[in-house]
Coordinates of C-alpha atoms in Angstrom, one line a residue:
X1 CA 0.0 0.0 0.0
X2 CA 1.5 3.4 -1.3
X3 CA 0.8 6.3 0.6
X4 CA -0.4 9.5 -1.6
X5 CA 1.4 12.7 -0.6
X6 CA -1.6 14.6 -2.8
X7 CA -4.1 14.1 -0.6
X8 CA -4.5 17.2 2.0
X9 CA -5.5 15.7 5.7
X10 CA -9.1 16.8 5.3
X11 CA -12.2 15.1 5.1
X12 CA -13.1 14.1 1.4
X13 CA -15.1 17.3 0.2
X14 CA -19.0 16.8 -0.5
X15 CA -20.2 16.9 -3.5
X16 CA -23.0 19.6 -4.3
X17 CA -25.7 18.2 -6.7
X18 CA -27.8 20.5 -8.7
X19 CA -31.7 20.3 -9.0
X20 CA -32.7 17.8 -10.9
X21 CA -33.6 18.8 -14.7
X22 CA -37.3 16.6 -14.8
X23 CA -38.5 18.2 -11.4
X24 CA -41.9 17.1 -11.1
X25 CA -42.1 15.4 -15.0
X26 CA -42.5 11.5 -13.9
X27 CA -44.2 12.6 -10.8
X28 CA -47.1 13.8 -12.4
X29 CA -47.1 11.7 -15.1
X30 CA -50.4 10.1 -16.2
X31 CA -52.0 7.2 -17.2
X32 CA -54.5 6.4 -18.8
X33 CA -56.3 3.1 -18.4
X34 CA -58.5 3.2 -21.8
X35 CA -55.8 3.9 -24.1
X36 CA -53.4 1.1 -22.8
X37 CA -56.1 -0.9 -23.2
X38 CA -56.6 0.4 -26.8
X39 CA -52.8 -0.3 -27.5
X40 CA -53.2 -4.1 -25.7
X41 CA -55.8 -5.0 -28.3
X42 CA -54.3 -3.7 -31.1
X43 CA -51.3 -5.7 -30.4
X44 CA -53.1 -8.3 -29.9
X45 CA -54.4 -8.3 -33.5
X46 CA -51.0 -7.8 -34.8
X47 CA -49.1 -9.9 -33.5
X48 CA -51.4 -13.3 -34.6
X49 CA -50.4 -11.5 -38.1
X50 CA -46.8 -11.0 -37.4
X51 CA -46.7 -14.7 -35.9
X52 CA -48.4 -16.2 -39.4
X53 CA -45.5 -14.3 -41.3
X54 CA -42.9 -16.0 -39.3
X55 CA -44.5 -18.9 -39.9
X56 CA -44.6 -18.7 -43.9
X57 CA -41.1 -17.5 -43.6
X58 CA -39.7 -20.8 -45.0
X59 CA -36.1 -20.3 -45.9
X60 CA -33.0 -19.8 -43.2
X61 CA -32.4 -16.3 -45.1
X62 CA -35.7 -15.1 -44.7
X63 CA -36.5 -16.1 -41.2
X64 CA -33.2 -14.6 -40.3
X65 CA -34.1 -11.4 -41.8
X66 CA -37.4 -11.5 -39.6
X67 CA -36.2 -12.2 -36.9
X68 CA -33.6 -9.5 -36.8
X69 CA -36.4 -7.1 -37.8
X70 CA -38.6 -8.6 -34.7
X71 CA -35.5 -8.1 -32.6
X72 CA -34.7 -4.7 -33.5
X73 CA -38.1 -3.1 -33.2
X74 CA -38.4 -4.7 -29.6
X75 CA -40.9 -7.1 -30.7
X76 CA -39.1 -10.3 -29.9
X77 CA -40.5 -10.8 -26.4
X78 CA -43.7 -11.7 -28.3
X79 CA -42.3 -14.2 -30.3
X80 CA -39.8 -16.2 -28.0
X81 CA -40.9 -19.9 -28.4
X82 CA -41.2 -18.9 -32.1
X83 CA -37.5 -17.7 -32.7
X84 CA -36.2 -20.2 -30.7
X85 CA -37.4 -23.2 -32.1
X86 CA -36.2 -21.4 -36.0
X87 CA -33.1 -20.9 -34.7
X88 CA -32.8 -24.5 -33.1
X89 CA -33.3 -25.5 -36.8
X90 CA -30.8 -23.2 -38.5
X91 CA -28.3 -24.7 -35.7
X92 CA -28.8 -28.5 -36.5
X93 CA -27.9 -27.3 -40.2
X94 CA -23.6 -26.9 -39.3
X95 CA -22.8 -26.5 -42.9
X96 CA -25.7 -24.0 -43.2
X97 CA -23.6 -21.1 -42.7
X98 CA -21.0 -22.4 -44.4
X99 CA -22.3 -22.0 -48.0
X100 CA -24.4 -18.3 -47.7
X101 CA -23.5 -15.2 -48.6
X102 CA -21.5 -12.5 -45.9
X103 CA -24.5 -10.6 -45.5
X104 CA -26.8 -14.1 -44.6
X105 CA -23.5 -15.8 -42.6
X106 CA -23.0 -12.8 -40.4
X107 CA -26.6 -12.3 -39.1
X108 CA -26.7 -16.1 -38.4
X109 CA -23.8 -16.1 -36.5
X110 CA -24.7 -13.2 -34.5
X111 CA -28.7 -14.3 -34.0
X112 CA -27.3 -17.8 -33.0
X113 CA -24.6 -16.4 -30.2
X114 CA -27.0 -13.4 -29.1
X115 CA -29.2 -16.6 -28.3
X116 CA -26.6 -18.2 -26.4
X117 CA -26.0 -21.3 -29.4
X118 CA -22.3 -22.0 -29.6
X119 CA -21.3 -22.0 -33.0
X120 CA -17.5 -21.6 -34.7
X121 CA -16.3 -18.5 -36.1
X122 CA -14.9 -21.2 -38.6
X123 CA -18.0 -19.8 -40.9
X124 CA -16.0 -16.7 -41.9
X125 CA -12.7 -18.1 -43.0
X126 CA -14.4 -18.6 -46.6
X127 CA -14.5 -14.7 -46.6
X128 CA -10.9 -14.4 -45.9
X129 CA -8.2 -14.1 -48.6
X130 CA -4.6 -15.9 -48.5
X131 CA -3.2 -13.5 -46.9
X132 CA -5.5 -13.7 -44.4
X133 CA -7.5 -10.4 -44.7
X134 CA -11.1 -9.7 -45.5
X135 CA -12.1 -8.1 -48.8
X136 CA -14.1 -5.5 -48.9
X137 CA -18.2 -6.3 -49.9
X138 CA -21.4 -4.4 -50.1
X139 CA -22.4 -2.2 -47.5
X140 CA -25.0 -4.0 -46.1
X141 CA -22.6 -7.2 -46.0
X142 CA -20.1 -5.0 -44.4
X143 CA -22.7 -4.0 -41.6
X144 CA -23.5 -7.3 -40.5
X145 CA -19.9 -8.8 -40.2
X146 CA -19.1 -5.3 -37.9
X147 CA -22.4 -6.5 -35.6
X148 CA -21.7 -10.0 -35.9
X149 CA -17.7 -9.1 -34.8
X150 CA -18.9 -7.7 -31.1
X151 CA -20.6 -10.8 -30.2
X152 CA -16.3 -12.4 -30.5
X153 CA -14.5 -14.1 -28.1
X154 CA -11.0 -12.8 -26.5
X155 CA -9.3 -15.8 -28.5
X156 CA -11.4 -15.1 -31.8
X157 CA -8.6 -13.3 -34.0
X158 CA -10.2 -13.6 -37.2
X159 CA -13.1 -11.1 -35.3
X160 CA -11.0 -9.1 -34.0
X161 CA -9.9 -8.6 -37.5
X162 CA -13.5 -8.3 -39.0
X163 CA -14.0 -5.5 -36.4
X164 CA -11.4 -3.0 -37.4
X165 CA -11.8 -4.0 -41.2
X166 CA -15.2 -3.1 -41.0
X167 CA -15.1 -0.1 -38.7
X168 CA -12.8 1.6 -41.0
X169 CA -14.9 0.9 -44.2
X170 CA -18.2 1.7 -42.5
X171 CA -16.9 5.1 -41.4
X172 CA -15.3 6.2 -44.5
X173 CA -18.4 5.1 -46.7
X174 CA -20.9 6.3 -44.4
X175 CA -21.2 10.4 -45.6
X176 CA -21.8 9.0 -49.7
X177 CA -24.8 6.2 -48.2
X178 CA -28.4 7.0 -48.5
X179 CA -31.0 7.8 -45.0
X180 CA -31.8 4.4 -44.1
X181 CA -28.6 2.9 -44.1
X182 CA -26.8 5.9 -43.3
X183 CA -28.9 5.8 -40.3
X184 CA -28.0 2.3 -39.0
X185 CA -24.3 2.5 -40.1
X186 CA -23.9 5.6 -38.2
X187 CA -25.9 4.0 -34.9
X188 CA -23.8 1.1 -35.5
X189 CA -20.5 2.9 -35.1
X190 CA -21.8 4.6 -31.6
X191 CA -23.1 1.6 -29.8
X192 CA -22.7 -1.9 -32.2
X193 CA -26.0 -4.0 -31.5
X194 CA -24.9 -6.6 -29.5
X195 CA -24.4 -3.3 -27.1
X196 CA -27.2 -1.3 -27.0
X197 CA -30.4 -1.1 -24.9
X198 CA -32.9 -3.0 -26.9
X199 CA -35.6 -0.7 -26.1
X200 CA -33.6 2.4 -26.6
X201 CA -32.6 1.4 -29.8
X202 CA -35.9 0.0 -31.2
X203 CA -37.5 3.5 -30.7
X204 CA -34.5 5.0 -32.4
X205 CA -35.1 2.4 -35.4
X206 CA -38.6 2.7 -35.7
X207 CA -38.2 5.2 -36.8
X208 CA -34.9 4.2 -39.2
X209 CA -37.0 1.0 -40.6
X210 CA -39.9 3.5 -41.8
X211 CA -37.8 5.0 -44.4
X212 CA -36.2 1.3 -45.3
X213 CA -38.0 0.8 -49.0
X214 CA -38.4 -3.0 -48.5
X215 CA -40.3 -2.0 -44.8
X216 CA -43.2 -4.0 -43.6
X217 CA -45.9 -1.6 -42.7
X218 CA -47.6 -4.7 -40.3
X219 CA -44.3 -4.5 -38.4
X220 CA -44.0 -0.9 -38.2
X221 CA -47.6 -0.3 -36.8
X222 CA -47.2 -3.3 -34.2
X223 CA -43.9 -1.5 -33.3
X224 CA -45.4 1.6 -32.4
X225 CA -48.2 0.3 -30.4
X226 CA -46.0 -2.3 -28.8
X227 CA -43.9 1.4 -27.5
X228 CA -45.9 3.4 -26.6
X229 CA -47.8 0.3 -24.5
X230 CA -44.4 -0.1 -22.5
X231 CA -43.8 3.3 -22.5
X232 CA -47.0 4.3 -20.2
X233 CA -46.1 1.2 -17.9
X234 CA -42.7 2.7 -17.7
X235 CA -44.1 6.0 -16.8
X236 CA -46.7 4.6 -14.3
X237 CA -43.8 2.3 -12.4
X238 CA -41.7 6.0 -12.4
X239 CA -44.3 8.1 -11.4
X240 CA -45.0 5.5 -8.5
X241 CA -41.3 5.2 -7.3
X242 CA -41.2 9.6 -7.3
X243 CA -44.2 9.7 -5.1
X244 CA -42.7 7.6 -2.6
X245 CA -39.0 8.6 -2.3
X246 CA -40.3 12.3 -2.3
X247 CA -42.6 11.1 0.5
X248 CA -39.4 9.2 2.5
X249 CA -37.4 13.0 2.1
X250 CA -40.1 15.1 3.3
X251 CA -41.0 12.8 5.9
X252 CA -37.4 12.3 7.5
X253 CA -35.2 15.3 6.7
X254 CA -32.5 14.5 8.9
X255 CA -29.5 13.0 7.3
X256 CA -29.1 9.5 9.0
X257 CA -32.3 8.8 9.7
X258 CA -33.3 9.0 6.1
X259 CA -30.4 6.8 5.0
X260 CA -32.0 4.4 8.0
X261 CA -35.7 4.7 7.2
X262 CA -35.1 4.4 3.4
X263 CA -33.4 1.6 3.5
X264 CA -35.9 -0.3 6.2
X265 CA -38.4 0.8 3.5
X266 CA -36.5 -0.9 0.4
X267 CA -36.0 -4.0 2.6
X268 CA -40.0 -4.5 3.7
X269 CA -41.4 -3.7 0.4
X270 CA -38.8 -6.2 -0.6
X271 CA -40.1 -9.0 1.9
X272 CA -43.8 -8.2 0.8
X273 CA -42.9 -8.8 -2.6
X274 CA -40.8 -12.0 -1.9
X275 CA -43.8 -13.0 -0.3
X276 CA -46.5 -12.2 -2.5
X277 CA -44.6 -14.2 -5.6
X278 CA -43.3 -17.3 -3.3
X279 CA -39.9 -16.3 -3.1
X280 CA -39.3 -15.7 0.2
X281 CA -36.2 -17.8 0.3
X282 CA -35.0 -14.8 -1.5
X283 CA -34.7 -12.9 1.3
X284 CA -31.5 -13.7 3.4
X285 CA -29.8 -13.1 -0.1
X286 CA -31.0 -9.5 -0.2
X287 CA -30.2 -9.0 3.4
X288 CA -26.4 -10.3 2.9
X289 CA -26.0 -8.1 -0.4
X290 CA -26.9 -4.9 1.4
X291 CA -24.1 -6.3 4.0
X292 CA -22.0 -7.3 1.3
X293 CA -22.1 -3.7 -0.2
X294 CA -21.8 -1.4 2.9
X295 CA -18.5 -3.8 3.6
X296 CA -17.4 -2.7 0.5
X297 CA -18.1 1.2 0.3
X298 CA -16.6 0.9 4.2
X299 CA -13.1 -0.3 2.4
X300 CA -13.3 2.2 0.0
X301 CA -14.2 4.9 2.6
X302 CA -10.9 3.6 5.1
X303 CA -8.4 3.6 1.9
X304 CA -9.8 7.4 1.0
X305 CA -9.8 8.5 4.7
X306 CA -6.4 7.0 5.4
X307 CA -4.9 8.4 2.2
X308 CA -3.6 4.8 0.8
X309 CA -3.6 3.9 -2.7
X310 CA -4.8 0.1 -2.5
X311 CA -3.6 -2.0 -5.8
X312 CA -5.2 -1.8 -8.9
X313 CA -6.6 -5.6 -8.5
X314 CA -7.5 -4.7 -4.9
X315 CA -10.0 -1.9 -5.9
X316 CA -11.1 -3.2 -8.8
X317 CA -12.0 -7.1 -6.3
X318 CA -13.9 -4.7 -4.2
X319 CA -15.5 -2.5 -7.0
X320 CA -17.0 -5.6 -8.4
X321 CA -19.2 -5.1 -5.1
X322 CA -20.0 -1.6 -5.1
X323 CA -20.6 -1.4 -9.0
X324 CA -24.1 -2.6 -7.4
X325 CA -24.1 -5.3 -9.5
X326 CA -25.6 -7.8 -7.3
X327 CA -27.8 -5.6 -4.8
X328 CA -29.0 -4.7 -8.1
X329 CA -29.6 -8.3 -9.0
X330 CA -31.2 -8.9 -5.2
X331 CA -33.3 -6.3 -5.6
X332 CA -35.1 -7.5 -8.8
X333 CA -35.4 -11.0 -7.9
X334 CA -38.7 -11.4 -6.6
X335 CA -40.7 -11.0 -9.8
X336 CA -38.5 -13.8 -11.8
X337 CA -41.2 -16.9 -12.2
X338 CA -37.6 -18.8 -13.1
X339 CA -35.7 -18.1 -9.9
X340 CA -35.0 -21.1 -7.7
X341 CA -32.9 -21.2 -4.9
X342 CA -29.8 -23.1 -7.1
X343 CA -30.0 -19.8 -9.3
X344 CA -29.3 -17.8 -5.3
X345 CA -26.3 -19.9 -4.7
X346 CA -25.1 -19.6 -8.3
X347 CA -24.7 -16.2 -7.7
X348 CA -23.4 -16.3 -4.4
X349 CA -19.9 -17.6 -5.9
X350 CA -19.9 -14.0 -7.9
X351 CA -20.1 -16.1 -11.3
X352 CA -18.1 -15.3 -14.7
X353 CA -21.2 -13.7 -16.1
X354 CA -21.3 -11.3 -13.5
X355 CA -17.9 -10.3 -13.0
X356 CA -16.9 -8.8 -16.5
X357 CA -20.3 -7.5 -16.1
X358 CA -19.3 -5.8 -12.8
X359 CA -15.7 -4.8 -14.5
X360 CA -17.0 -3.5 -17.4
X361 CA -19.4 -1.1 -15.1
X362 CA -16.6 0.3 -13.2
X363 CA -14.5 0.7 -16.6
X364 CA -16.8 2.8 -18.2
X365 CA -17.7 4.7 -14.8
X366 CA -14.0 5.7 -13.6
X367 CA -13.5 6.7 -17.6
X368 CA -16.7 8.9 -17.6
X369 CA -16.5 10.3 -13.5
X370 CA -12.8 10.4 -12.4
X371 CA -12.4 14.4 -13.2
X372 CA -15.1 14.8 -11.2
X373 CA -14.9 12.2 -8.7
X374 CA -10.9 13.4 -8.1
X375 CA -11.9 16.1 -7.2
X376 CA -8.8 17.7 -8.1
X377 CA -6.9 15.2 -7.1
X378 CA -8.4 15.0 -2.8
X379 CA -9.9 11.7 -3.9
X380 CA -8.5 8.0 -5.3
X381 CA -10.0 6.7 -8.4
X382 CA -9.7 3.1 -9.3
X383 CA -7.6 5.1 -12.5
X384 CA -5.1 6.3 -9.7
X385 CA -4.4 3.2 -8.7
X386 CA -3.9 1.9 -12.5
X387 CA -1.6 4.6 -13.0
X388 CA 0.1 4.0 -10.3
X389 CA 0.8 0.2 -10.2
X390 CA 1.5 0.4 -14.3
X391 CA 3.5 3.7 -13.7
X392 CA 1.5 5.3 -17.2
X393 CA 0.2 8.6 -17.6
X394 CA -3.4 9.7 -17.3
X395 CA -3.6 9.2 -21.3
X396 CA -2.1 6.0 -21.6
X397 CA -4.4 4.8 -18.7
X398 CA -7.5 6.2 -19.8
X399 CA -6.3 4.4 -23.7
X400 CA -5.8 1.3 -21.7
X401 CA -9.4 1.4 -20.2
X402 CA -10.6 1.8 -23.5
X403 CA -9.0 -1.8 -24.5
X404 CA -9.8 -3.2 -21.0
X405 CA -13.2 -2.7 -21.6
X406 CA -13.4 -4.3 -25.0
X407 CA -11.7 -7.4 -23.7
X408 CA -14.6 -7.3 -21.3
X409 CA -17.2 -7.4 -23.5
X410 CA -15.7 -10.3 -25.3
X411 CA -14.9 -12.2 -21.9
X412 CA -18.5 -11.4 -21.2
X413 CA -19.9 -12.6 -25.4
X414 CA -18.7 -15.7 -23.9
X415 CA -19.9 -16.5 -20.3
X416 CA -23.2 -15.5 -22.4
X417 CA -23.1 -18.2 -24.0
X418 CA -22.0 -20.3 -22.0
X419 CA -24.3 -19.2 -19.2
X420 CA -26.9 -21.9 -20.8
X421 CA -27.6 -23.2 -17.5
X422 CA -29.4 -20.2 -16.2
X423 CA -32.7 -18.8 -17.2
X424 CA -32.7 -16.1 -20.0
X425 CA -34.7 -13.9 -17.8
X426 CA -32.2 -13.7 -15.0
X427 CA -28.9 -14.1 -17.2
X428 CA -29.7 -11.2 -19.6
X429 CA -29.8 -9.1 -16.6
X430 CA -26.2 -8.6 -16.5
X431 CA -26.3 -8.5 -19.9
X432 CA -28.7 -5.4 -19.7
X433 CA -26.3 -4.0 -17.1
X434 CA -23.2 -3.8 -19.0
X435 CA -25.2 -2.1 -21.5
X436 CA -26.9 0.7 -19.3
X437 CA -23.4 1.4 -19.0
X438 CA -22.5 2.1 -22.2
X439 CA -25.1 3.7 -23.3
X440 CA -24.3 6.3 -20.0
X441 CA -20.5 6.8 -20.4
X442 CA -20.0 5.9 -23.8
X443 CA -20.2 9.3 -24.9
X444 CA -17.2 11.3 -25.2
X445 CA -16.3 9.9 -21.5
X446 CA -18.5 12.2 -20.0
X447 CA -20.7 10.8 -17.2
X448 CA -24.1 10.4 -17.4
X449 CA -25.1 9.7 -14.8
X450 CA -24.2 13.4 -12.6
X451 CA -25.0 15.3 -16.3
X452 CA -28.3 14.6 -17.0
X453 CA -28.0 16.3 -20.1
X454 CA -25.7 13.8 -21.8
X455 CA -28.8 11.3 -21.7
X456 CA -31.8 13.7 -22.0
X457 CA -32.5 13.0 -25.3
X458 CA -32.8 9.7 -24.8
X459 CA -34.9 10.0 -21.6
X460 CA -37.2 12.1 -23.7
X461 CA -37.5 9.5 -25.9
X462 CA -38.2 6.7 -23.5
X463 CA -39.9 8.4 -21.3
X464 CA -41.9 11.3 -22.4
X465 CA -42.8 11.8 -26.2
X466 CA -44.9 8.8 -27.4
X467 CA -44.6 7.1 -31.0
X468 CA -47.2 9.2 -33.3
X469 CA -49.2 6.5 -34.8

């Protein structure tokens, strides 16, 4: 441990937070009961239409296609016994894949491990020249490899490859390519699919897929119902939570007892929940998590108070705690119909799914927050301790996290899929973590999460302005 002459012998300085920019917005947010139930049975018509076009898709290529269409506009979750038992078919074909075009072989590949299917990136080496390297294709071929290349493994070279090849063609093609595409290349390039938050980027391609020439208007329309459904449940659960933490403050204004009181209130609504679903057993877990995590911050509090710089590996053991990846986890548990107590003590070991997941959050968070959370230098930052125990500069550790976090997300591509084991409903949610944090930090570095700004737009979006239908 390296003592850090920096530091003044103060007490860490508190941070001042300004008002919050939606005030009162998902406070008083409405609902209203007859025109969710107008969107329910709309969907409801649609989607017996949508599920007889899956079935008369006949060909691997086509059902591919629809699928990915399904997927994108966030329609999938309507259509999951469906897609899986197509895929299951295009699996028990292994030479499918072998003998389609780029386009067709990439979107397999990637619809196959998004799915958790194992499958060789053997099906690409027909694309690859004798010297080893890609060549370039169409633009739409082009697109698929890049999404199908950030569903790779750490040992998967021949992706690794795919991925630069294609992210230098894609960004030096995209000014000359027409709206639609341009549109999804340039999406692409920001977050790559595999990435993004399915139901942040469906109502971003919504409204892509409307100006795509081939478009299915039955699609389109069940899209925008299916949103704008979610979106008032969204707005109800938000306006629900608002009331009652505004409540809690008013309430119990002093400091400690607010931390106390909130926390006993988190804890019984927990229980009643637990109760009301049958999972009770899930309650010692949530009770040790919360134990788990104030350990944790405690550790982090006694290296900042006693102005010690623990080792890079020694934060980032004890960041994989207070990333919150696992209270998160606890927290949500109750309402999974597929939680058993095997799937509890699976993630008591602080399994291989969750820790990139975990590593990855802290990554992106110490890229987007360490100016700020420095505070000029009066405060360690996991990317103090990198710079320290690797001796780089700021830049070279801040390039560094950049790399770290991509051999994350490929650590992480593969305890996906091999994550089989567990129920989709509880894996993805690490999945789902990883990409909240993206889709915070990955902008410029800047963090999201204390500048609401960097995300308003797609808050907004979200939140606030339903699809005009």
């Amino acid at each position: 441990m390296a003592t850090v002459s920096c530091l003044s012998d103060v007490r860490p300085p508190m941070t001042i937070h300004k008002p919050s920019i939606w005030a009162d917005t998902f406070t008083n947010a409405s609902f209203d009961e007859k025109e969710q139930q107008r969107y329910s049975e709309e969907i409801e018509v649609l989607k017996e239409k949508a599920r007889d076009m899956l079935k008369a898709a006949t060909t691997p290529p086509n059902q591919m296609i629809l699928i990915d269409t399904l997927e994108r506009l966030g329609l999938d979750y309507l259509f999951e016994t469906e897609i899986e038992n197509i895929l299951q078919q295009i699996k028990r074909d292994d030479q499918l894949l072998h003998h389609c075009d780029l386009f067709t072989t990439s979107l397999g590949f990637r619809l196959l491990r998004q799915h958790r299917h194992r499958i060789s990136c053997d099906v690409f080496n027909k694309f690859v020249n004798k010297d080893g390297m890609f060549e370039e294709g169409d633009v739409e071929g082009m697109l698929s490899l890049y999404e199908a290349a950030h569903v790779r493994f750490n040992n998967e070279k021949i992706l690794q490859e795919a991925a630069d090849f294609t992210r230098i063609y894609l960004s030096s093609r995209e000014a000359e390519l027409e709206s639609y595409i341009k549109d999804r290349v340039k999406r692409a390039l920001k977050h790559p699919l595999h990435r993004d938050i399915p139901i942040v980027y469906a109502r971003n391609f919504i409204s892509i897929y409307e100006k795509d020439p081939s478009r299915n208007e039955l699609l389109i329309k069940l899209a925008k119902f299916n949103f704008n459904f979610l979106q008032n449940l969204y707005r109800k659960e938000l306006s629900q939570v608002t009331r009652w933490t505004k409540d809690e403050v008013d309430r119990l204004p002093e400091y400690m007892r607010i931390v106390y009181r909130f926390i006993i209130g988190i804890y019984e609504e927990f229980e009643c929940d637990a109760a009301k679903f049958g999972k009770s057993f899930a309650i010692p877990y949530f009770k040790e998590t919360v134990q788990h995590l104030g350990r944790a911050f405690n550790q982090e509090l006694k290296w900042i108070m006693g102005r010690k710089l623990p080792s890079f590996q020694d934060y980032l053991e004890n960041s994989e705690i207070t990333s919150d990846v696992y209270i998160m986890f606890a927290a949500i548990i109750p309402g999974f119909e597929s939680l058993t107590q095997e799937t509890i003590d699976w993630i008591r070991t602080m399994p291989k799914l969750a820790k990139p997941t975990s590593t990855i959050g802290r990554y992106y968070d110490d890229l987007g927050s360490h100016e700020r959370e420095s505070k000029g230098g009066q405060v360690l930052t996991v990317m103090d301790c990198y710079m320290q125990h690797y001796g780089v500069t700021k830049q070279e550790a801040e390039s560094n996290f950049v790399e770290l976090i991509q051999q994350t997300w490929n650590d992480l591509s593969m305890d996906w899929v091999e994550t089989t084991f567990v129920p989709k409903e509880i894996a993805i949610q690490f999945l789902n973590y990883a990409r909240m944090c993206e889709a915070i930090y990955n902008k410029n570095n800047v963090d999201g999460y204390s500048n609401p700004h960097v995300v308003k737009e797609d808050v907004v979006a979200l939140f606030i302005d339903p699809i005009l239908i």
